[in-house]
PDB file of C-alpha atoms in Angstrom:
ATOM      1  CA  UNK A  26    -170.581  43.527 -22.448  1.00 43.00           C
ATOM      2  CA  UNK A  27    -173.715  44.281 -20.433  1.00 45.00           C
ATOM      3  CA  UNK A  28    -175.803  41.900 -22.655  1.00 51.00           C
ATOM      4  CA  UNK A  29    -173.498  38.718 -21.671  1.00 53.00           C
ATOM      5  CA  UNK A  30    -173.773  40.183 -17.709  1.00 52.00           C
ATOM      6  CA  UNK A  31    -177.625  40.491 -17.498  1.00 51.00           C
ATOM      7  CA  UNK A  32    -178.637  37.297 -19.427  1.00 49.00           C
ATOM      8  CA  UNK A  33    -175.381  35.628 -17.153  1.00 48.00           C
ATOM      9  CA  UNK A  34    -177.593  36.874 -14.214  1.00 48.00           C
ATOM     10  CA  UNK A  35    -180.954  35.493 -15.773  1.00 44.00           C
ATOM     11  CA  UNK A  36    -179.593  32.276 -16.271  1.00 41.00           C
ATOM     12  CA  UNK A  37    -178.060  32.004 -12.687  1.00 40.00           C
ATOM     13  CA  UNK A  38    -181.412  32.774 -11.266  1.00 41.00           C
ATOM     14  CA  UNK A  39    -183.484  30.318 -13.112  1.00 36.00           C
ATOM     15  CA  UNK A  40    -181.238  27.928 -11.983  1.00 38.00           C
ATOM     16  CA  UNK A  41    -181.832  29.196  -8.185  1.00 40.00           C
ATOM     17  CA  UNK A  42    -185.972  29.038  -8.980  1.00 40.00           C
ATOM     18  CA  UNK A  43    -186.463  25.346  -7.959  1.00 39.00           C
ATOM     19  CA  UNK A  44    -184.309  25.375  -4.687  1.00 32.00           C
ATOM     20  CA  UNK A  45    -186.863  28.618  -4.261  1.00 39.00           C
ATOM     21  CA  UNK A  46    -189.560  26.779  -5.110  1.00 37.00           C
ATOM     22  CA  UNK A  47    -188.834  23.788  -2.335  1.00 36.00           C
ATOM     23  CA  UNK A  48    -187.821  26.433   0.344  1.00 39.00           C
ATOM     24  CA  UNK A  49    -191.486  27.529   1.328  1.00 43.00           C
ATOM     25  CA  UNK A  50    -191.167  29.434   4.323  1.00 43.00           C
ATOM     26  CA  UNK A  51    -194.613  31.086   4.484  1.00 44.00           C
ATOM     27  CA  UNK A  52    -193.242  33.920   3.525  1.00 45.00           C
ATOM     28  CA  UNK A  53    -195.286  35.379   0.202  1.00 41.00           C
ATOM     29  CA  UNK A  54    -194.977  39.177   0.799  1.00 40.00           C
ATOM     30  CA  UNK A  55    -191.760  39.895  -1.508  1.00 38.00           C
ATOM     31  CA  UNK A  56    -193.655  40.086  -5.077  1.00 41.00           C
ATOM     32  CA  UNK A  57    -190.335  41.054  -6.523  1.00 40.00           C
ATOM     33  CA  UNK A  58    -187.386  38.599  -5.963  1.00 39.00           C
ATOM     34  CA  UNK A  59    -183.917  40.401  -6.715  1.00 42.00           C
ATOM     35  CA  UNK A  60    -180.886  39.245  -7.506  1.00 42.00           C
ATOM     36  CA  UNK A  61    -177.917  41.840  -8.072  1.00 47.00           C
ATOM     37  CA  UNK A  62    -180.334  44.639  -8.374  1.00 47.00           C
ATOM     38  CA  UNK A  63    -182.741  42.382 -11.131  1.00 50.00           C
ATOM     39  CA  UNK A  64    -185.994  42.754 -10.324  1.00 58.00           C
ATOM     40  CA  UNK A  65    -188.870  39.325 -11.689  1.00 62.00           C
ATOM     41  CA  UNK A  66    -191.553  41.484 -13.809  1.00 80.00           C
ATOM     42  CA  UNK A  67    -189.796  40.500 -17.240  1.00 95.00           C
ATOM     43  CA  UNK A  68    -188.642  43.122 -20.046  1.00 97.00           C
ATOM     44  CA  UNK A  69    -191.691  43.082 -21.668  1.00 97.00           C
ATOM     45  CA  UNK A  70    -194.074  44.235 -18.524  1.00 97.00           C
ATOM     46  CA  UNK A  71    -191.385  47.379 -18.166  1.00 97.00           C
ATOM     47  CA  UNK A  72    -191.190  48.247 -21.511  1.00 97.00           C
ATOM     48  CA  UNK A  73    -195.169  48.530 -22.001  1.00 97.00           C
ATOM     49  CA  UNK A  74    -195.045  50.266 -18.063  1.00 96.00           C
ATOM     50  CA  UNK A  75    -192.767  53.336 -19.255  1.00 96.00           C
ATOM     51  CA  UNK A  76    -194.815  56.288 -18.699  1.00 95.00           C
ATOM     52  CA  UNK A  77    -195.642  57.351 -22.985  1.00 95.00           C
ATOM     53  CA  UNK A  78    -196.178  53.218 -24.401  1.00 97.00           C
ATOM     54  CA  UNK A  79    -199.525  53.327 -22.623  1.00 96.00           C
ATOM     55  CA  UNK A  80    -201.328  52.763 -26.429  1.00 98.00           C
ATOM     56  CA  UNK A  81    -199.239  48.923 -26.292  1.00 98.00           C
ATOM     57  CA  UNK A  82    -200.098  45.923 -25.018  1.00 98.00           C
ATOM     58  CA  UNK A  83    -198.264  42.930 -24.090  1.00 98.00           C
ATOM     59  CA  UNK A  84    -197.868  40.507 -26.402  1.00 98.00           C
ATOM     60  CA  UNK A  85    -197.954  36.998 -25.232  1.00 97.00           C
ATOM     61  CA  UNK A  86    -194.830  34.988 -25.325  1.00 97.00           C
ATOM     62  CA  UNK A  87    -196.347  32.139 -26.814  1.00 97.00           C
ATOM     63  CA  UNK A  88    -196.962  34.304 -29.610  1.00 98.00           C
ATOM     64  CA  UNK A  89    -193.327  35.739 -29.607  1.00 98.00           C
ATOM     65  CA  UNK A  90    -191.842  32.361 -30.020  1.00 97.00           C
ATOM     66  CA  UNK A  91    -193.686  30.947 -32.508  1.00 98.00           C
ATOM     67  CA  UNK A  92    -191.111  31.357 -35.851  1.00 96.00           C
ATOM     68  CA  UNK A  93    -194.383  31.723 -37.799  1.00 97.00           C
ATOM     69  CA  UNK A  94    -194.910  35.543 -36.167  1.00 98.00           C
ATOM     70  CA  UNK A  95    -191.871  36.251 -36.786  1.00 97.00           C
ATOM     71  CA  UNK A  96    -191.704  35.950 -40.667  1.00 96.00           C
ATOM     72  CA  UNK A  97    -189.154  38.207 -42.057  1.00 94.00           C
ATOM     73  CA  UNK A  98    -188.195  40.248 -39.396  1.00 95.00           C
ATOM     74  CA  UNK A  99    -184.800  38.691 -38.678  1.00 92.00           C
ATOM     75  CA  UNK A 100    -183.182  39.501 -42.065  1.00 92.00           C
ATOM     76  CA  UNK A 101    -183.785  43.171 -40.880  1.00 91.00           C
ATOM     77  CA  UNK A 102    -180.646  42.847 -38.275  1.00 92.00           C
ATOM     78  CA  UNK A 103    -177.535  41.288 -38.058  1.00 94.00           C
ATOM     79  CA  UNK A 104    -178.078  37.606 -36.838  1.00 93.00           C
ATOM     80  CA  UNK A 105    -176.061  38.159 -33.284  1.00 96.00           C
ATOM     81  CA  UNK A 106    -177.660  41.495 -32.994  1.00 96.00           C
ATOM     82  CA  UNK A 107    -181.159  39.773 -33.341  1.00 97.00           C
ATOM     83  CA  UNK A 108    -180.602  36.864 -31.420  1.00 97.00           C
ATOM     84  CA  UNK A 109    -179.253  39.052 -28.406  1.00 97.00           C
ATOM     85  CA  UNK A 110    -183.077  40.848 -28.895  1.00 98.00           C
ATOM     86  CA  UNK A 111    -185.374  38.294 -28.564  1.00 98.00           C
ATOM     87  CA  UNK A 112    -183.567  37.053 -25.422  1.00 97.00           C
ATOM     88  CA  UNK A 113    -183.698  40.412 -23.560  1.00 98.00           C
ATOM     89  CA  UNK A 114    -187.382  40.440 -25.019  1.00 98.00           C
ATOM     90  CA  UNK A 115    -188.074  37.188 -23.127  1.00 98.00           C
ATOM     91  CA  UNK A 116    -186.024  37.784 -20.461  1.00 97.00           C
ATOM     92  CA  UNK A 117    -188.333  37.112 -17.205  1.00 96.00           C
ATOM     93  CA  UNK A 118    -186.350  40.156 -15.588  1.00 95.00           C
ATOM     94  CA  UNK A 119    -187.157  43.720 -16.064  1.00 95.00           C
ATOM     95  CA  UNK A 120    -183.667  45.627 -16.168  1.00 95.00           C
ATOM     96  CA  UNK A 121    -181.670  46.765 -12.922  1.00 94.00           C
ATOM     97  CA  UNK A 122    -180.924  50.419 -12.687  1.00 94.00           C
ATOM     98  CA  UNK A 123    -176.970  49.738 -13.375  1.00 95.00           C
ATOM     99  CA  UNK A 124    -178.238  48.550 -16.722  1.00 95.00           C
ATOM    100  CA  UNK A 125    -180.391  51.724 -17.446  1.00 95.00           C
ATOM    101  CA  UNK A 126    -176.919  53.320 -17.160  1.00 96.00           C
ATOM    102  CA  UNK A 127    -175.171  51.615 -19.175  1.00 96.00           C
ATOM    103  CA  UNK A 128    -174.607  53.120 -23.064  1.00 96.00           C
ATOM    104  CA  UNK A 129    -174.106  49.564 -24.345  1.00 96.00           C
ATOM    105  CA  UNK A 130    -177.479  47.904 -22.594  1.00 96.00           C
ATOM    106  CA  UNK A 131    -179.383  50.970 -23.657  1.00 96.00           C
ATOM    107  CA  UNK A 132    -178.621  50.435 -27.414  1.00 96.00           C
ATOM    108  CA  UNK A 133    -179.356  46.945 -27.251  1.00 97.00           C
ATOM    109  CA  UNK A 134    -182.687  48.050 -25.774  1.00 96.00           C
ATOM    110  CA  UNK A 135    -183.384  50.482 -27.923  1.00 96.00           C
ATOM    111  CA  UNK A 136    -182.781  47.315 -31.074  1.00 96.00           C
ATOM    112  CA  UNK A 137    -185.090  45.391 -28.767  1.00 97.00           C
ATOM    113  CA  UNK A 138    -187.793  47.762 -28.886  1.00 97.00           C
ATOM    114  CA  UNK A 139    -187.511  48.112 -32.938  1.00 96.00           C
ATOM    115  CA  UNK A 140    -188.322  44.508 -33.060  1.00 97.00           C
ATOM    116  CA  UNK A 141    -190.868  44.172 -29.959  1.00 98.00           C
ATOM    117  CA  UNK A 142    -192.964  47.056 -32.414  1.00 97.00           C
ATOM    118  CA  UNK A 143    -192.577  45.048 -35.292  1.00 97.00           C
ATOM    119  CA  UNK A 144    -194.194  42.384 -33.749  1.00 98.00           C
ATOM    120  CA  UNK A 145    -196.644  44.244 -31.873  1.00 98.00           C
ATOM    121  CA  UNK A 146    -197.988  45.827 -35.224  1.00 98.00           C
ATOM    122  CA  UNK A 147    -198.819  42.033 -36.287  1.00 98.00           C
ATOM    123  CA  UNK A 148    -199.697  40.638 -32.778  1.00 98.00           C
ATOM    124  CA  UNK A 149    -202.649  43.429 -32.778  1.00 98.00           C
ATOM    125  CA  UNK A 150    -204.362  42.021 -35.861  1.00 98.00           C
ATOM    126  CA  UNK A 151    -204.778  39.134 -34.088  1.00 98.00           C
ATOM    127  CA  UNK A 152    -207.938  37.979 -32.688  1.00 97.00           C
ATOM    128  CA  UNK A 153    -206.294  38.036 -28.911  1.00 97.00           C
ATOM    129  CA  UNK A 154    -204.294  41.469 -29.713  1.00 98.00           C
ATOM    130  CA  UNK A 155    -207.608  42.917 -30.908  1.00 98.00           C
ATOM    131  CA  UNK A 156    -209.616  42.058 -27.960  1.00 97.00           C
ATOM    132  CA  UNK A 157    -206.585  43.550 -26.001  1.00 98.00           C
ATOM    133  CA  UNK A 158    -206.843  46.576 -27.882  1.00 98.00           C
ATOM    134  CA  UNK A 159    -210.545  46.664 -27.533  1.00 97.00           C
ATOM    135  CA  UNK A 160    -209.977  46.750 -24.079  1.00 97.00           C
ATOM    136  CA  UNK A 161    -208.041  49.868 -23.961  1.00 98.00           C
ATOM    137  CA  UNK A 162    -210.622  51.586 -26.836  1.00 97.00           C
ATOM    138  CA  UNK A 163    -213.692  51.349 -24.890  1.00 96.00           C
ATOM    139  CA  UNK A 164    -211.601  52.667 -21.591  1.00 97.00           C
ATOM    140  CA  UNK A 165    -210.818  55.704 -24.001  1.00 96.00           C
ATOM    141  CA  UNK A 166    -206.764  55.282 -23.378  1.00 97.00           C
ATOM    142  CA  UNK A 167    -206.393  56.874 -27.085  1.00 97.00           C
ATOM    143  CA  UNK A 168    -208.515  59.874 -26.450  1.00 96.00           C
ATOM    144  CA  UNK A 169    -211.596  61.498 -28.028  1.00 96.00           C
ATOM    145  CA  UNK A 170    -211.713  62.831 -31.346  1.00 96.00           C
ATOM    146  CA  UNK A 171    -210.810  66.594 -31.108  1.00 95.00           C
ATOM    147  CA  UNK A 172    -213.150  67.613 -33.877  1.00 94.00           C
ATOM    148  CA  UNK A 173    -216.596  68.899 -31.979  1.00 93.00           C
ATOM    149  CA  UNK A 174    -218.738  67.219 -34.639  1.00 92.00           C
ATOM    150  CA  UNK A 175    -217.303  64.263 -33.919  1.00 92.00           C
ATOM    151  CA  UNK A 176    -219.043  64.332 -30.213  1.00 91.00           C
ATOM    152  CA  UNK A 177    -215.770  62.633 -28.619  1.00 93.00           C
ATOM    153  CA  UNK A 178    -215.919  59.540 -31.000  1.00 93.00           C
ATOM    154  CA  UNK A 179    -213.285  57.936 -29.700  1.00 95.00           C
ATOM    155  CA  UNK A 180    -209.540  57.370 -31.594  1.00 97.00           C
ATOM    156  CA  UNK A 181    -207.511  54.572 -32.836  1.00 97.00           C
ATOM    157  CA  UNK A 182    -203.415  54.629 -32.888  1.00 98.00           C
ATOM    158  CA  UNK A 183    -202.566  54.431 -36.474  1.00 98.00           C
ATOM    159  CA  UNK A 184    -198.931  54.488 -37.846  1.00 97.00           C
ATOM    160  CA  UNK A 185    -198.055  56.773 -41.184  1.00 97.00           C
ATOM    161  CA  UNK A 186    -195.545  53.713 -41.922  1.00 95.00           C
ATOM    162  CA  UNK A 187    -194.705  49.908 -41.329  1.00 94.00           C
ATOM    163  CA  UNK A 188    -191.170  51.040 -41.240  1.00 93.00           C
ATOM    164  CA  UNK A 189    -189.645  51.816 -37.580  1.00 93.00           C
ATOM    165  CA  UNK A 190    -188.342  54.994 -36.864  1.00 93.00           C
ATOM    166  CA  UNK A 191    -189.653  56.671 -39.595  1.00 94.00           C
ATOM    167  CA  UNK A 192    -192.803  58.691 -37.584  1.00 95.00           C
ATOM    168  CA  UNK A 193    -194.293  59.273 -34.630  1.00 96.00           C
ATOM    169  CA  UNK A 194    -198.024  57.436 -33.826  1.00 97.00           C
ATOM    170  CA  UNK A 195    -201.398  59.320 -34.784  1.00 97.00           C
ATOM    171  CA  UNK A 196    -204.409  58.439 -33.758  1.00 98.00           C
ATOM    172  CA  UNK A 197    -207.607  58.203 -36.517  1.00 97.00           C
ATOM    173  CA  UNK A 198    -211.104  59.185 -36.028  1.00 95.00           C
ATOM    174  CA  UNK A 199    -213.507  56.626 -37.281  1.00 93.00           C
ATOM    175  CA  UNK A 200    -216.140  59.233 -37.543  1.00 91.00           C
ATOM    176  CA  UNK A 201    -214.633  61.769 -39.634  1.00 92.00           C
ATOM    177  CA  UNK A 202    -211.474  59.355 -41.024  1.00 93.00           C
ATOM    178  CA  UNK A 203    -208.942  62.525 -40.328  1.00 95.00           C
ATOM    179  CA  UNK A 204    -205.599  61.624 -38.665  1.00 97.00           C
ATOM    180  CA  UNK A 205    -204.542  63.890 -35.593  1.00 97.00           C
ATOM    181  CA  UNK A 206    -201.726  64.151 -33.303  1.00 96.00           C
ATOM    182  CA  UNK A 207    -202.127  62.169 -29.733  1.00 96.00           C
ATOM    183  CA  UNK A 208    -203.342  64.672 -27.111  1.00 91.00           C
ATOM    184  CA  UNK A 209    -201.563  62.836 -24.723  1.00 88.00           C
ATOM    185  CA  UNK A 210    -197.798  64.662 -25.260  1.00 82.00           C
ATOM    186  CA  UNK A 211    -196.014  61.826 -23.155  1.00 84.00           C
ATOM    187  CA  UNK A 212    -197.036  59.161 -25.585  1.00 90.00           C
ATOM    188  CA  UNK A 213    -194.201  59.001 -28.150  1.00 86.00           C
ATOM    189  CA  UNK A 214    -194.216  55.520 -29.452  1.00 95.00           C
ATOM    190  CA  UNK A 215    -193.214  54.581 -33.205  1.00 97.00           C
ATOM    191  CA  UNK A 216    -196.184  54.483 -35.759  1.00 97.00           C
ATOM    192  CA  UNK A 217    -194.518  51.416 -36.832  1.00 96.00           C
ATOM    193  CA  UNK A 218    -196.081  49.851 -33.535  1.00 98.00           C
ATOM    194  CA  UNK A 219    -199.363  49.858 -35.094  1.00 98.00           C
ATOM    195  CA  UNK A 220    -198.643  49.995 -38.711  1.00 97.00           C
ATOM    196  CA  UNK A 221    -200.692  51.415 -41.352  1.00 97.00           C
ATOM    197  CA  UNK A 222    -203.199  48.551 -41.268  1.00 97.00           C
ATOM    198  CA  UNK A 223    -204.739  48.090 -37.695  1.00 98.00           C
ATOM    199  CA  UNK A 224    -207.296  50.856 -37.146  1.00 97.00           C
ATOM    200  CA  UNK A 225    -209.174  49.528 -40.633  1.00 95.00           C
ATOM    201  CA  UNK A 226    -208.729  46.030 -38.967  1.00 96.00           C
ATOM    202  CA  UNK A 227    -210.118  46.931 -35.741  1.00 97.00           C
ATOM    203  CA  UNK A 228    -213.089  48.678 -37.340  1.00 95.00           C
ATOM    204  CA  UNK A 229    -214.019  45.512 -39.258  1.00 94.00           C
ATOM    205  CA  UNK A 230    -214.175  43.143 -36.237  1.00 94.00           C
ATOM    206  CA  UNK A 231    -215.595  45.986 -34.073  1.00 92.00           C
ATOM    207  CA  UNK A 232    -217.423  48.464 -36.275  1.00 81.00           C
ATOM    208  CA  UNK A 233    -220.642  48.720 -34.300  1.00 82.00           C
ATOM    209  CA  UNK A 234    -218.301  50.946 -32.044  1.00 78.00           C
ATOM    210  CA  UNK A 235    -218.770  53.699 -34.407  1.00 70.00           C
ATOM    211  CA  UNK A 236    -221.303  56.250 -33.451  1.00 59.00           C
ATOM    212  CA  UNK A 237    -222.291  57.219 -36.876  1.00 60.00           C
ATOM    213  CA  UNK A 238    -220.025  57.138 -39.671  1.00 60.00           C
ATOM    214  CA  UNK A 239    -219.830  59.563 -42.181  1.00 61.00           C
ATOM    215  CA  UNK A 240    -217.985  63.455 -41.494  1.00 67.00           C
ATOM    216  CA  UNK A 241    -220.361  65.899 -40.638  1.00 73.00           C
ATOM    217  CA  UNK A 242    -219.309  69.571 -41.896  1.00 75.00           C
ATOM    218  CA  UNK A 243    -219.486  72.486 -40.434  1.00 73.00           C
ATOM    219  CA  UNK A 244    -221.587  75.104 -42.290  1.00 76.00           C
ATOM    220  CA  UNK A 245    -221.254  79.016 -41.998  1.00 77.00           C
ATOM    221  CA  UNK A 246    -224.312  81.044 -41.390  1.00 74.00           C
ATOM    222  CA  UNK A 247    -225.030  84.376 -40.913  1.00 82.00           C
ATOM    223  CA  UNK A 248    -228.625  85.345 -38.949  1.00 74.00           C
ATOM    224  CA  UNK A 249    -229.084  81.574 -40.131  1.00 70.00           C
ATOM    225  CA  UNK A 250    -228.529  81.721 -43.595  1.00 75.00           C
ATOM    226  CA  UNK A 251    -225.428  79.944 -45.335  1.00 76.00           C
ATOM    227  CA  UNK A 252    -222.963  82.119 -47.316  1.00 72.00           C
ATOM    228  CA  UNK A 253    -222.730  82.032 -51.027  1.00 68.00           C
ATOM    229  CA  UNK A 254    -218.630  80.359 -51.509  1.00 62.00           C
ATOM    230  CA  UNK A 255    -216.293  83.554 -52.562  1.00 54.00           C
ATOM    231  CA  UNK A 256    -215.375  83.970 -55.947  1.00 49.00           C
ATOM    232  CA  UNK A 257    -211.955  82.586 -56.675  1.00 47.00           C
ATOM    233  CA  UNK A 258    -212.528  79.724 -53.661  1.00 42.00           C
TER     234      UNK A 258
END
């Protein structure tokens, strides 16, 4: 199948690497070596490149390999199905367009992506996936709160479930602790990338962040005086 072709073509280029590595020619203009349409960049930079995962980061791979992160996760697919995964997740070689084509590679992918969220969700908590995260809050990649009294308090992803493929991410306001829809209509990640958990985490490592907490409501006046609630509201 495509799986046993592109991790046959991995394997026979990291065997070429150190007769690369002795050939030095001068030559350090090619960024991205190819072989048989592979391109170096690894599956996890183009995965978290696709225009719509701009809310993930990449997780390290020491992180990925240690069985300790991985805790229960691989009783969630069939052993083979798994282990096929985690090898295209670590693969050093971002996918060649004949593999975008191919039904087979694509489903694989789409198994790999399952499990890259479900460790993603837990690699966040993390004191190196929060200051990751950080980094894309204070660059406002989530977008400001839509709410006016909010004043553009600025939005964390949050998931409505741990379980993948269950709902699209949200993103919560801090501020007013409502949950909206991401304003950005390209991202269409899985909530379970983020889980249920993360925001609340984020907030208590970083809650100086937070403008002013507490929702501030919007009261109805007329020539400045508030209206009496209707009878029967």
């Amino acid at each position: 199948g495509i799986n046993a072709e592109y991790m046959g073509q991995i394997n026979l280029k990291m065997a070429e690497q150190p007769i690369e590595a002795a050939q030095e020619n001068g030559d350090s203009s090619s960024e991205h070596l190819e072989v048989e349409g592979l391109t170096e960049g690894g599956w996890i930079q183009w995965f978290c490149s696709l225009d719509g995962n701009e809310f993930i980061v990449e997780i390290e791979e020491d992180y990925i390999r240690d069985p300790f992160n991985l805790y229960g996760l691989k009783h969630k697919f069939e052993p083979t199905r798994y282990k096929d995964c985690m090898e295209l997740i670590l693969s050093p070689y971002a996918p060649s367009e004949h593999d975008l084509q191919d039904e087979a590679f694509l489903e694989l992918s789409q198994d790999a992506s399952d499990i890259y969220g479900m460790i993603h969700a837990r690699f966040i908590l993390s004191p190196r996936g929060l200051a990751l995260m950080y980094q894309k809050y204070i660059s406002g990649q989530f977008g400001p709160c839509p709410r006016v009294l909010c004043e553009k308090q600025l939005l964390l992803p949050v998931g409505m479930s741990d379980e993948p493929r269950t709902s699209r991410v949200k993103v919560f306001c801090p501020k007013c602790e409502e949950v909206y829809m991401p304003k950005d209509k390209n991202v269409n990640l899985d909530g379970s990338f983020f889980g249920t958990s993360f925001p609340h985490a984020f907030l208590k490592s970083y809650d100086s962040l937070i403008q002013q907490k507490g929702k501030e409501n919007y009261v109805p006046k007329i020539f400045g005086f508030k209206l009496y609630a209707k009878e029967g509201s």
